[in-house]
mmCIF file of C-alpha atoms and ligand atoms in Angstrom:
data_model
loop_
_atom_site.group_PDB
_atom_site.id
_atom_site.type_symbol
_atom_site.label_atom_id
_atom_site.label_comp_id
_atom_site.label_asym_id
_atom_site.label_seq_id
_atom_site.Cartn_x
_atom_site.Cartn_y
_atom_site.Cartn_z
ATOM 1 C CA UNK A 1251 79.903 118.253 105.349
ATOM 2 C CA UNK A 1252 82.516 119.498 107.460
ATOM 3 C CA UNK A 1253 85.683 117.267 107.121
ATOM 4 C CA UNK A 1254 88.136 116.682 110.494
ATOM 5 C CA UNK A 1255 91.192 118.416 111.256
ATOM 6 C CA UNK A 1256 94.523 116.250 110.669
ATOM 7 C CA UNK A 1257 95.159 116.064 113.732
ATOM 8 C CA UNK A 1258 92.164 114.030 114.646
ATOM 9 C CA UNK A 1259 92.646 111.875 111.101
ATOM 10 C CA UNK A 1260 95.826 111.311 111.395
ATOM 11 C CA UNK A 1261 95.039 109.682 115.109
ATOM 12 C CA UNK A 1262 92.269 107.856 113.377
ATOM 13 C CA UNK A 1263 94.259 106.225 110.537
ATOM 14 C CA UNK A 1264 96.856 105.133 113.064
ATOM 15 C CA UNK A 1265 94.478 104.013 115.554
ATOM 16 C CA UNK A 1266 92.733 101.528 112.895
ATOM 17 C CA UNK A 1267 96.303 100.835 111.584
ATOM 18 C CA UNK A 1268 97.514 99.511 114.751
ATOM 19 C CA UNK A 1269 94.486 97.137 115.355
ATOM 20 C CA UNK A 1270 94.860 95.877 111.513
ATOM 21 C CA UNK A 1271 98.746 95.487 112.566
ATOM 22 C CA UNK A 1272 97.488 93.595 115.492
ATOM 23 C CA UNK A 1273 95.341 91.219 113.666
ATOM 24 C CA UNK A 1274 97.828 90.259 111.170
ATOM 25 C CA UNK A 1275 100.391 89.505 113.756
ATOM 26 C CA UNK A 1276 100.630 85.970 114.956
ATOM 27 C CA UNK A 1277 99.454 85.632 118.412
ATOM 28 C CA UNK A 1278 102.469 86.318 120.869
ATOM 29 C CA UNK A 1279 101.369 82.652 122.465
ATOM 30 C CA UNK A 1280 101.550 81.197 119.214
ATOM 31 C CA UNK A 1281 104.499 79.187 118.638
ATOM 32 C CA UNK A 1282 107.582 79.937 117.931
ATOM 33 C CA UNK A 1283 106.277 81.891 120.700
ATOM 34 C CA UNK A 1284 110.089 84.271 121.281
ATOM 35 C CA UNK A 1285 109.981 84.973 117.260
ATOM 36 C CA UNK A 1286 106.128 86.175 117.587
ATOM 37 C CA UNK A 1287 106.355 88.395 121.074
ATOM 38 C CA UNK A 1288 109.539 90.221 119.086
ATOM 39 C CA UNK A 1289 107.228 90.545 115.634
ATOM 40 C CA UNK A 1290 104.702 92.240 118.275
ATOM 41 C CA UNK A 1291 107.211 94.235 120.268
ATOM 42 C CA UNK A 1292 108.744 95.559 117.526
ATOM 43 C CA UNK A 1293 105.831 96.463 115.013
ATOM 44 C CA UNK A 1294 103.118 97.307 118.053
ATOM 45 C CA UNK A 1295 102.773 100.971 119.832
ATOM 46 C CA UNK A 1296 104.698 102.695 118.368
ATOM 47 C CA UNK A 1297 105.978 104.858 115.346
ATOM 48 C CA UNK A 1298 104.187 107.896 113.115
ATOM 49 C CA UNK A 1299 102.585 105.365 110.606
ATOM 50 C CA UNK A 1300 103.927 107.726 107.958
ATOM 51 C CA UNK A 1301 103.494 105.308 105.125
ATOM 52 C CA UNK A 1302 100.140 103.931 106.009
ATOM 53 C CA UNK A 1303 99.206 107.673 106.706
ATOM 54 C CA UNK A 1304 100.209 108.001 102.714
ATOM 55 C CA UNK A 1305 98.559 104.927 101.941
ATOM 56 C CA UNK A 1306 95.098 105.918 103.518
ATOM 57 C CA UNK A 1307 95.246 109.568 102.286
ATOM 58 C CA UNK A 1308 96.432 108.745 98.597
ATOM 59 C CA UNK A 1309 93.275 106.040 98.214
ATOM 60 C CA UNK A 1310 91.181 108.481 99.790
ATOM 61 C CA UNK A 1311 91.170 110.776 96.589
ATOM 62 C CA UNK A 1312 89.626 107.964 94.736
ATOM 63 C CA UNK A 1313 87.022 107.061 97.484
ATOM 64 C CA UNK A 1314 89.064 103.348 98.367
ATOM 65 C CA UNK A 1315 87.435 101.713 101.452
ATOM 66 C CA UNK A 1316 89.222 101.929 104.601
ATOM 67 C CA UNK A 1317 89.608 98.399 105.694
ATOM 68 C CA UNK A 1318 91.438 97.298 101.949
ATOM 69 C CA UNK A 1319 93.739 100.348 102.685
ATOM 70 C CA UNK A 1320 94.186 98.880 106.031
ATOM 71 C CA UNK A 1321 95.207 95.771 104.610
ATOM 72 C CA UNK A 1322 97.448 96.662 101.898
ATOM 73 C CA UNK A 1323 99.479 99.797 104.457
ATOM 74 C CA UNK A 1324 99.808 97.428 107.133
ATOM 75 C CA UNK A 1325 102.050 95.592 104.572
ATOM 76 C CA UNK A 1326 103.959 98.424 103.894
ATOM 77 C CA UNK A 1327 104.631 99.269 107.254
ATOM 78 C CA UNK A 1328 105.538 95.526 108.038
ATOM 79 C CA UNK A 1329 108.017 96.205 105.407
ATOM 80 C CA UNK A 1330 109.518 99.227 107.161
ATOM 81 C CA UNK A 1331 109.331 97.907 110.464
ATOM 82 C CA UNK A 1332 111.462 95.102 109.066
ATOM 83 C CA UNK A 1333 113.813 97.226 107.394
ATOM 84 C CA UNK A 1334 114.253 99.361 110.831
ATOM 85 C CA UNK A 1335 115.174 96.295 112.963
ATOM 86 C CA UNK A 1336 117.826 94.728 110.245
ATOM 87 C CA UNK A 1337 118.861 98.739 110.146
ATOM 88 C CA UNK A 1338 119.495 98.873 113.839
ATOM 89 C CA UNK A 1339 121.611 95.850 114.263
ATOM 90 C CA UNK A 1340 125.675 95.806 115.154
ATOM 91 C CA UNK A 1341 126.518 94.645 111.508
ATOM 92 C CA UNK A 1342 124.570 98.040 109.908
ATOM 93 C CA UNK A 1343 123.842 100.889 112.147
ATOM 94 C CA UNK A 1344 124.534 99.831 115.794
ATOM 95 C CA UNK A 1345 121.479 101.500 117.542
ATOM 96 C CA UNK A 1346 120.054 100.269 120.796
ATOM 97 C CA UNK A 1347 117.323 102.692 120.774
ATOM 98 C CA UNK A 1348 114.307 102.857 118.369
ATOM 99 C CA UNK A 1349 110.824 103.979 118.778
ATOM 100 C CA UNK A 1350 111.516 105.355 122.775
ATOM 101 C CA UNK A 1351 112.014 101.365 123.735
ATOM 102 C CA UNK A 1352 115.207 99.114 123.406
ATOM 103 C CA UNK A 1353 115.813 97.641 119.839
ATOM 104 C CA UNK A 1354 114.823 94.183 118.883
ATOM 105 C CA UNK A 1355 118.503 92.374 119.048
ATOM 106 C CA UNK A 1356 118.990 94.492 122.296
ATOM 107 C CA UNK A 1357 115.737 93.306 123.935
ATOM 108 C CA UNK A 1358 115.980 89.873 122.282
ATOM 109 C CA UNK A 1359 119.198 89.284 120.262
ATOM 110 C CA UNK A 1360 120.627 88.927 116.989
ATOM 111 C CA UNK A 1361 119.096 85.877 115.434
ATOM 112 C CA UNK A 1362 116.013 87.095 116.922
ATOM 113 C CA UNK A 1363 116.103 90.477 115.333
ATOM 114 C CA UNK A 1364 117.371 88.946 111.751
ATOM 115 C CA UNK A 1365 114.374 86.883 112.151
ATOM 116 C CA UNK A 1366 112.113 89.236 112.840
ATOM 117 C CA UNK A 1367 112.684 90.904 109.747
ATOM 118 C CA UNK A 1368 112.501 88.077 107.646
ATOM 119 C CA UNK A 1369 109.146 87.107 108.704
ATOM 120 C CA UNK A 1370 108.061 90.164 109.058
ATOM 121 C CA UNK A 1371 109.033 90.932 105.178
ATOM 122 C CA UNK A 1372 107.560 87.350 104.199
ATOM 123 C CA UNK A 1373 103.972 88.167 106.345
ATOM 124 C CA UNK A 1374 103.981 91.572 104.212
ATOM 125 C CA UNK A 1375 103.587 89.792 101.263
ATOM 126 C CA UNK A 1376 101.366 87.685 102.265
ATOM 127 C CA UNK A 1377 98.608 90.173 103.397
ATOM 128 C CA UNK A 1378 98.998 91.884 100.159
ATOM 129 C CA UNK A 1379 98.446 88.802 98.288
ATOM 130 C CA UNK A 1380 94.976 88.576 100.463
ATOM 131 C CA UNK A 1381 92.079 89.394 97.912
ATOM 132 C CA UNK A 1382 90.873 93.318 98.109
ATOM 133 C CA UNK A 1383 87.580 94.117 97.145
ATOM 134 C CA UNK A 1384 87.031 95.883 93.524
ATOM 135 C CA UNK A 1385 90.882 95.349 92.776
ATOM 136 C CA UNK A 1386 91.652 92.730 89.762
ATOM 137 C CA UNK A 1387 94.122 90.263 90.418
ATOM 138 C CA UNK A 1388 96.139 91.842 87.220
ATOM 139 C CA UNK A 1389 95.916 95.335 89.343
ATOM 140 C CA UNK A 1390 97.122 93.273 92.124
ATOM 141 C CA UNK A 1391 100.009 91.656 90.544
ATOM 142 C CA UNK A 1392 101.015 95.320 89.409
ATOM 143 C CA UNK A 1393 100.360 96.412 93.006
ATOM 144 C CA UNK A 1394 102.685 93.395 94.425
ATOM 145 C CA UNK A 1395 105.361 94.017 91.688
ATOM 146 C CA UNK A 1396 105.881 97.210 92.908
ATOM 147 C CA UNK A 1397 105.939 96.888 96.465
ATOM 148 C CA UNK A 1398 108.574 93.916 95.889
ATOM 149 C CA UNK A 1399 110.979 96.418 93.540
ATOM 150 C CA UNK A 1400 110.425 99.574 96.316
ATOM 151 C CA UNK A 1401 111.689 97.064 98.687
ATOM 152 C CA UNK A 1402 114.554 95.133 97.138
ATOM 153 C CA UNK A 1403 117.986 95.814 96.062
ATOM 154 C CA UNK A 1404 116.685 98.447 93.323
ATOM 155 C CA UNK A 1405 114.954 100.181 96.311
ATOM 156 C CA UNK A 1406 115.282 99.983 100.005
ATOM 157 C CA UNK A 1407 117.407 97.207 100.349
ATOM 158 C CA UNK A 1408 119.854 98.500 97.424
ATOM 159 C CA UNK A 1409 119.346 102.018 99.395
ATOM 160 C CA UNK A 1410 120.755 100.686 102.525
ATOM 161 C CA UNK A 1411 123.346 98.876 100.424
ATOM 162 C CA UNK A 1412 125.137 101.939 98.888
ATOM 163 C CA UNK A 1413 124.285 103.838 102.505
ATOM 164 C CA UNK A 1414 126.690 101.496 104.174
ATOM 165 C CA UNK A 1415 129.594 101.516 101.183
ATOM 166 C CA UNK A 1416 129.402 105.285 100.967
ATOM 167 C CA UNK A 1417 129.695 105.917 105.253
ATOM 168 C CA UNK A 1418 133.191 107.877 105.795
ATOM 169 C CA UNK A 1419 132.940 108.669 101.632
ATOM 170 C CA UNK A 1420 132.598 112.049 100.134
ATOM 171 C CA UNK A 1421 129.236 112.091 98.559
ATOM 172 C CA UNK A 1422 128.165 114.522 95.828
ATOM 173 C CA UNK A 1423 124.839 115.105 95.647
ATOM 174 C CA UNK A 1424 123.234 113.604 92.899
ATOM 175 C CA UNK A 1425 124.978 110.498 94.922
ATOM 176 C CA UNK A 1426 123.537 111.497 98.196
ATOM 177 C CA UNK A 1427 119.850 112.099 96.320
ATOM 178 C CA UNK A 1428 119.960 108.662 94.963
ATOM 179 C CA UNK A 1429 120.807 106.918 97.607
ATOM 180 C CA UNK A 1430 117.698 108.274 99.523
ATOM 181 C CA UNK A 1431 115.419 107.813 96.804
ATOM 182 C CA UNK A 1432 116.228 104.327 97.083
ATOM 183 C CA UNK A 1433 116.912 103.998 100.858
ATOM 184 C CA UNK A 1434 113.343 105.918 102.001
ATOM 185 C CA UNK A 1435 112.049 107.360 98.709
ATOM 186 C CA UNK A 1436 111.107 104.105 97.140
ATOM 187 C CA UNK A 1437 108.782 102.807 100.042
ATOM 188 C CA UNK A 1438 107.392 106.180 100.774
ATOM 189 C CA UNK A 1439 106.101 106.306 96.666
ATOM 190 C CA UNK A 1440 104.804 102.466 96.895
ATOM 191 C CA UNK A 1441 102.992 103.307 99.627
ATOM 192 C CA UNK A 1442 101.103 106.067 97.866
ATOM 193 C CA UNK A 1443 100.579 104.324 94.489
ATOM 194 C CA UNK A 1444 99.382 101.513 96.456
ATOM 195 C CA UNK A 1445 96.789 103.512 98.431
ATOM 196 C CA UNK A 1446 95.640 104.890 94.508
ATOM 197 C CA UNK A 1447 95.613 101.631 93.064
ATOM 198 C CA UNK A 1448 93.506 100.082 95.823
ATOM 199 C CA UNK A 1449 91.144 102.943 94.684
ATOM 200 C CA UNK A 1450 91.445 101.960 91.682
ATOM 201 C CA UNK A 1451 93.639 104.909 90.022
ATOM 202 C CA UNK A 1452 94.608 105.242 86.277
ATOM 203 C CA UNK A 1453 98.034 105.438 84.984
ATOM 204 C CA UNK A 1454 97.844 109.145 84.371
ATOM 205 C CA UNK A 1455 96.572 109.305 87.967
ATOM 206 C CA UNK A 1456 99.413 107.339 89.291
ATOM 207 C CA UNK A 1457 101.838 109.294 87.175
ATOM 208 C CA UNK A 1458 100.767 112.455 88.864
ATOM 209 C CA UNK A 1459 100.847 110.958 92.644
ATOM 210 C CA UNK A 1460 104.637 109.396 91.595
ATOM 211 C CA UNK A 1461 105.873 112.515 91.216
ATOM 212 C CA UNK A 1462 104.149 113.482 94.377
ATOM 213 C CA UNK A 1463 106.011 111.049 96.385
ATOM 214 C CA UNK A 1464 109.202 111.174 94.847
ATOM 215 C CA UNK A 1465 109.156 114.935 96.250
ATOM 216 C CA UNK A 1466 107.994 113.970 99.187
ATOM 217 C CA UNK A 1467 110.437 111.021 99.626
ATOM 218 C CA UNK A 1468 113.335 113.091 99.719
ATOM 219 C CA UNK A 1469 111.591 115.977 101.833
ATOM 220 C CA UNK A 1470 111.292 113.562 104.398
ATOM 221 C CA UNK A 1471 115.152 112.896 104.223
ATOM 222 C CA UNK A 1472 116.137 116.440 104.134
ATOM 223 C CA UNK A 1473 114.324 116.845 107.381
ATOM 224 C CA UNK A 1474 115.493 113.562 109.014
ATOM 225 C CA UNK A 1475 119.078 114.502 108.589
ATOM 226 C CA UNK A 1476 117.893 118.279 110.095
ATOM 227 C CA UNK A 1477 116.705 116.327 113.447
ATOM 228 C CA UNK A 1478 119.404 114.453 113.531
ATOM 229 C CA UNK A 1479 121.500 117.092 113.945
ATOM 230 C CA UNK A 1480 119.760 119.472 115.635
ATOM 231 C CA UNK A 1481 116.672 117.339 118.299
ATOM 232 C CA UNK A 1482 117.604 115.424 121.076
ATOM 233 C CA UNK A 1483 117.536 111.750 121.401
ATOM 234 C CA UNK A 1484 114.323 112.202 123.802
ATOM 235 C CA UNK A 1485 112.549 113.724 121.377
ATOM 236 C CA UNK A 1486 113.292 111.508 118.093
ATOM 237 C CA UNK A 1487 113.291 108.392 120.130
ATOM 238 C CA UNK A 1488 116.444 107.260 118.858
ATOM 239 C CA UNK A 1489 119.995 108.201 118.908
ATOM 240 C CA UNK A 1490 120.329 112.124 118.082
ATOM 241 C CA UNK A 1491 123.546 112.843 116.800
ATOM 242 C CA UNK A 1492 124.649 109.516 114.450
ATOM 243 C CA UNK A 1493 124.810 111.054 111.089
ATOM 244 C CA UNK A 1494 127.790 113.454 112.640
ATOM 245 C CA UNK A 1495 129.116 110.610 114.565
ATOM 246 C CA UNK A 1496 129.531 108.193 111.740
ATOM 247 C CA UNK A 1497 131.429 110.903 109.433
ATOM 248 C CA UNK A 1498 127.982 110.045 106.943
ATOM 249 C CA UNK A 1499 127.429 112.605 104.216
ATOM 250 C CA UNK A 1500 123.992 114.530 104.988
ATOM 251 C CA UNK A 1501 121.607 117.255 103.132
ATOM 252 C CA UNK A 1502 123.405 119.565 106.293
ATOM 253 C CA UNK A 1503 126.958 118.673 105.769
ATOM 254 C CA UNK A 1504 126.818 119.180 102.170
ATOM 255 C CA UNK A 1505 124.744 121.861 101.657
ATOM 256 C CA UNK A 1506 124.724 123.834 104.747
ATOM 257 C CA UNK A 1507 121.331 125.025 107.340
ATOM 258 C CA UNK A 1508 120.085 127.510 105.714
ATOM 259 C CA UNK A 1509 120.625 125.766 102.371
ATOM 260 C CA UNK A 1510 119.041 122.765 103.258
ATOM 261 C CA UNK A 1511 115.986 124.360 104.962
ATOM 262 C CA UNK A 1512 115.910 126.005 101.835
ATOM 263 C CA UNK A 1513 115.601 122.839 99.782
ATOM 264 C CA UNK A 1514 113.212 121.560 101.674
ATOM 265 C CA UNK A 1515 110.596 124.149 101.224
ATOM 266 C CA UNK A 1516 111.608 123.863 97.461
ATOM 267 C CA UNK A 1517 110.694 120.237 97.635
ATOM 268 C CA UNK A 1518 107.239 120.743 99.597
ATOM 269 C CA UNK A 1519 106.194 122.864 97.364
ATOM 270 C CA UNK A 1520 106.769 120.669 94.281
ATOM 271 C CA UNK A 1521 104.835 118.101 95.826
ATOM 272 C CA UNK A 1522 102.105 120.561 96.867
ATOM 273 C CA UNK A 1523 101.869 121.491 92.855
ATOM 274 C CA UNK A 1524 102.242 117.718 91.853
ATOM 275 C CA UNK A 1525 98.860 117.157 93.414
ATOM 276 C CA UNK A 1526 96.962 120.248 91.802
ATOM 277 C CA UNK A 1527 95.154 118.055 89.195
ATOM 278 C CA UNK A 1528 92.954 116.512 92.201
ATOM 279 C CA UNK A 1529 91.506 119.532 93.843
ATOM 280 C CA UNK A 1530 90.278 119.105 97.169
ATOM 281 C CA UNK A 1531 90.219 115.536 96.984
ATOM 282 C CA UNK A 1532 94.041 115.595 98.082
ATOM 283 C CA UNK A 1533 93.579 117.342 101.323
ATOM 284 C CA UNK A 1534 94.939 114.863 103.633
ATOM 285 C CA UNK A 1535 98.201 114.790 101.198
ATOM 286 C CA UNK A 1536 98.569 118.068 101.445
ATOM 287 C CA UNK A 1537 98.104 118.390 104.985
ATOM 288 C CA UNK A 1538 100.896 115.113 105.129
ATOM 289 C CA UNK A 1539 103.556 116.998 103.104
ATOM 290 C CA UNK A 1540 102.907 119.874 105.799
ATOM 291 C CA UNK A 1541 103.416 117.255 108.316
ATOM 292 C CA UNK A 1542 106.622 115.784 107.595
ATOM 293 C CA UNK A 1543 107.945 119.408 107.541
ATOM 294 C CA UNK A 1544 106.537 120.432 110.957
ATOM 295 C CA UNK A 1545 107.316 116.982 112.752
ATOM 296 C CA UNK A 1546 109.286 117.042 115.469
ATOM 297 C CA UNK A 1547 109.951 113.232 115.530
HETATM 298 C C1 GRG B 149 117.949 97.160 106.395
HETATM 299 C C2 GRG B 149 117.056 96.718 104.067
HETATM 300 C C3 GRG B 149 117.336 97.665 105.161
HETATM 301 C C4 GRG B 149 117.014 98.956 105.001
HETATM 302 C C5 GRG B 149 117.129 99.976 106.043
HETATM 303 C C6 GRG B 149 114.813 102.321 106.980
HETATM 304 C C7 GRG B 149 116.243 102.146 106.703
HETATM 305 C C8 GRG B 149 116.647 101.298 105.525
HETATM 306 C C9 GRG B 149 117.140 102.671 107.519
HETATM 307 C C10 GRG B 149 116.782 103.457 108.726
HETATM 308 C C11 GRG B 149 117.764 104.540 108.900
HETATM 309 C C12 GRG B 149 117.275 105.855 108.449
HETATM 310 C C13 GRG B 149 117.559 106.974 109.328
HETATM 311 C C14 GRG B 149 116.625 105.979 107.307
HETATM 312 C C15 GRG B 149 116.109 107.207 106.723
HETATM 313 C C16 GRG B 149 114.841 107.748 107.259
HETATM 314 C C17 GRG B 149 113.956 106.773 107.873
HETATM 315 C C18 GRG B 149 113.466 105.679 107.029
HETATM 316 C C19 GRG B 149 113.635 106.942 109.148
HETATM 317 C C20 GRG B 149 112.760 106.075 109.896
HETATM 318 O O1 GRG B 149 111.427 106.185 109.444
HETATM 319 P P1 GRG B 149 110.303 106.917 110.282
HETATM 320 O O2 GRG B 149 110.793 108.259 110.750
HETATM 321 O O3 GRG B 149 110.211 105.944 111.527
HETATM 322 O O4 GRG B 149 109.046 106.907 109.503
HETATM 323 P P2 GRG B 149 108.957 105.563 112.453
HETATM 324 O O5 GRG B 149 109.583 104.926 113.668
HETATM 325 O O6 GRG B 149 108.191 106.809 112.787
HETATM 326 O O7 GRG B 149 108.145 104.584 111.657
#
C-alpha cells in the first residue's frame, strides 16, 4: 500500500479538522449571535492545527478512527484557540495581530474576547465529554482529567501565569524550561496521549508517547522563540519581534544561535528515539517532529 506524503496528510487532517471545528461551533446566527460570529472568527481558517495534527497522528499508531480523533482534537484546539485570544489581550500580551487577521478584542472588544475564551474552554469540554466509540467511560474520565490538568494552573494556564511574573526577570534555565513545559508543553503532550487513548493505548504505550511530547513540547518553543527573532511579522502572522521587545527571557537570549539551534536538534532527536518502540506505525510523528523544525510559521 503506498502511504501519502505529509504534505498531502497533513492538508487532510486539517481539512477534516476544520469542518469538525465547524460543526461544533454554534451557528454564527445563533443567539448571542456577536459571542458566536467571534467563537467562529477566531477558531475558523486559520492556524497549523499542530495539536490536532498530534492528536490524529498519535491515534493513528493504534488504528483509532478518524472521526473520534476529530472529536476529541477539535477540543484541544478549542482549548488553544482560547488560550491564544485571552493571550493576545491588553492585560497579557497586547497583540493586535494573530493568525494574518486582527485579534478578537481588536475586531470585537474586550468582553467579547474574554468571552470567547470562556466558552470556547467550556464547549471543549463538552465535546470531549460526547461518547467515543470503543473508549470506556473510565478511559474517558482519565482522558478528561488530563486535558483539564494540561490546561489549568498546573499547565497552560499556570504556564502563562509564571510567563507574565517572570517578563523583564532574569530567567535561568531550568526556570525558562518549566515555564514552557507548562505554558505549550502541557497541551502539546495531552494532545498526543489523547489521540493514543482514543486508540485505545496502554500505560506503557502512553509512557513512551509522554516522553515523546515532552521533547517535542519544548522543541516547538525553542523554535518559536528562533522565529520570533529572526521571521518577519508577514510570515508568522503575528507580531515578529515581541520576545526582544518585552525584555522576555528566550532559548536565544540565554543560550545564544548557534546554541539554541543546537538544542533543538538535540531535542528532535530525543523525540525521534522516544518513538522507536512503534516502528513504522509512528510515521506521521516522525514526519511532525520534522515539521515543527522546518516550519516557517
Ligand atoms: C491565556 C491561559 C492562557 C495561556 C496562553 C498559548 C499561550 C498561553 C500563549 C501564546 C503565546 C506564545 C507565543 C506561546 C508559545 C508558543 C505558542 C503556543 C504559539 C502559538 O501556537 P501555534 O504556533 O499557533 O501552534 P497556531 O496559530 O498555528 O495555532
Amino acid at each position: 500500500m503506498t502511504v501519502a506524503g505529509f504534505p498531502i496528510w497533513q492538508q487532510l487532517i486539517q481539512e477534516r479538522i476544520e469542518q469538525a471545528l465547524g460543526s461544533y461551533l454554534p451557528a454564527a446566527d445563533s443567539p448571542p449571535v456577536r459571542l458566536h460570529q467571534a467563537m467562529r472568527y477566531v477558531t475558523l481558517g486559520g492556524g497549523k492545527r499542530v495539536r490536532p495534527l498530534l492528536c490524529h497522528a498519535a491515534g493513528e499508531i493504534f488504528g483509532a478512527p478518524l472521526a473520534a480523533l476529530d472529536q476529541i482534537a477539535s477540543a484541544v484546539e478549542m482549548i488553544h484557540v482560547y488560550s491564544l485570544v485571552h493571550d493576545d489581550l491588553p492585560a497579557m500580551d497586547n497583540d493586535v495581530l494573530r493568525r494574518g487577521k486582527p485579534t478578537c478584542h481588536v475586531q470585537f472588544d474586550e468582553a467579547t474576547a474574554l468571552l470567547v475564551g470562556d466558552a470556547l474552554q467550556s464547549l471543549a469540554f463538552h465535546i470531549a465529554a460526547q461518547s467515543i466509540p470503543n473508549v470506556t467511560a473510565e478511559r474517558q474520565l482519565d482522558m478528561l482529567a488530563l486535558l483539564a490538568n494540561a490546561a489549568g494552573s498546573r499547565g497552560m494556564a499556570g504556564g502563562q501565569a509564571i510567563d507574565l511574573a517572570a517578563t523583564g526577570q532574569s530567567l535561568e534555565i531550568v526556570e525558562l524550561e518549566f515555564m514552557h513545559v507548562q505554558k505549550t508543553g502541557q497541551l502539546i503532550q495531552a494532545a498526543t496521549l489523547l489521540g493514543a487513548h482514543v486508540g485505545g493505548a496502554h500505560p506503557d504505550e502512553l509512557h513512551n508517547l509522554g516522553r515523546f511530547a515532552n521533547r517535542i513540547g519544548l522543541l516547538f518553543q525553542v523554535i518559536d522563540d528562533i522565529l520570533d527573532a529572526e521571521a518577519s511579522t508577514d510570515a508568522l502572522g503575528k507580531t515578529a519581534g515581541k520576545d526582544a521587545a518585552a525584555n522576555k527571557a528566550t532559548y536565544l537570549t540565554l543560550l545564544g544561535s548557534k546554541p539554541a539551534r543546537a538544542f533543538a536538534d538535540r531535542l528532535c532527536m530525543e523525540a525521534h528515539e522516544a518513538l522507536s518502540s512503534f516502528g513504522d506505525n509512528a510515521l506521521r510523528l516522525h514526519q511532525l517532529t520534522d515539521y515543527i523544525v522546518v516550519r516557517k510559521n
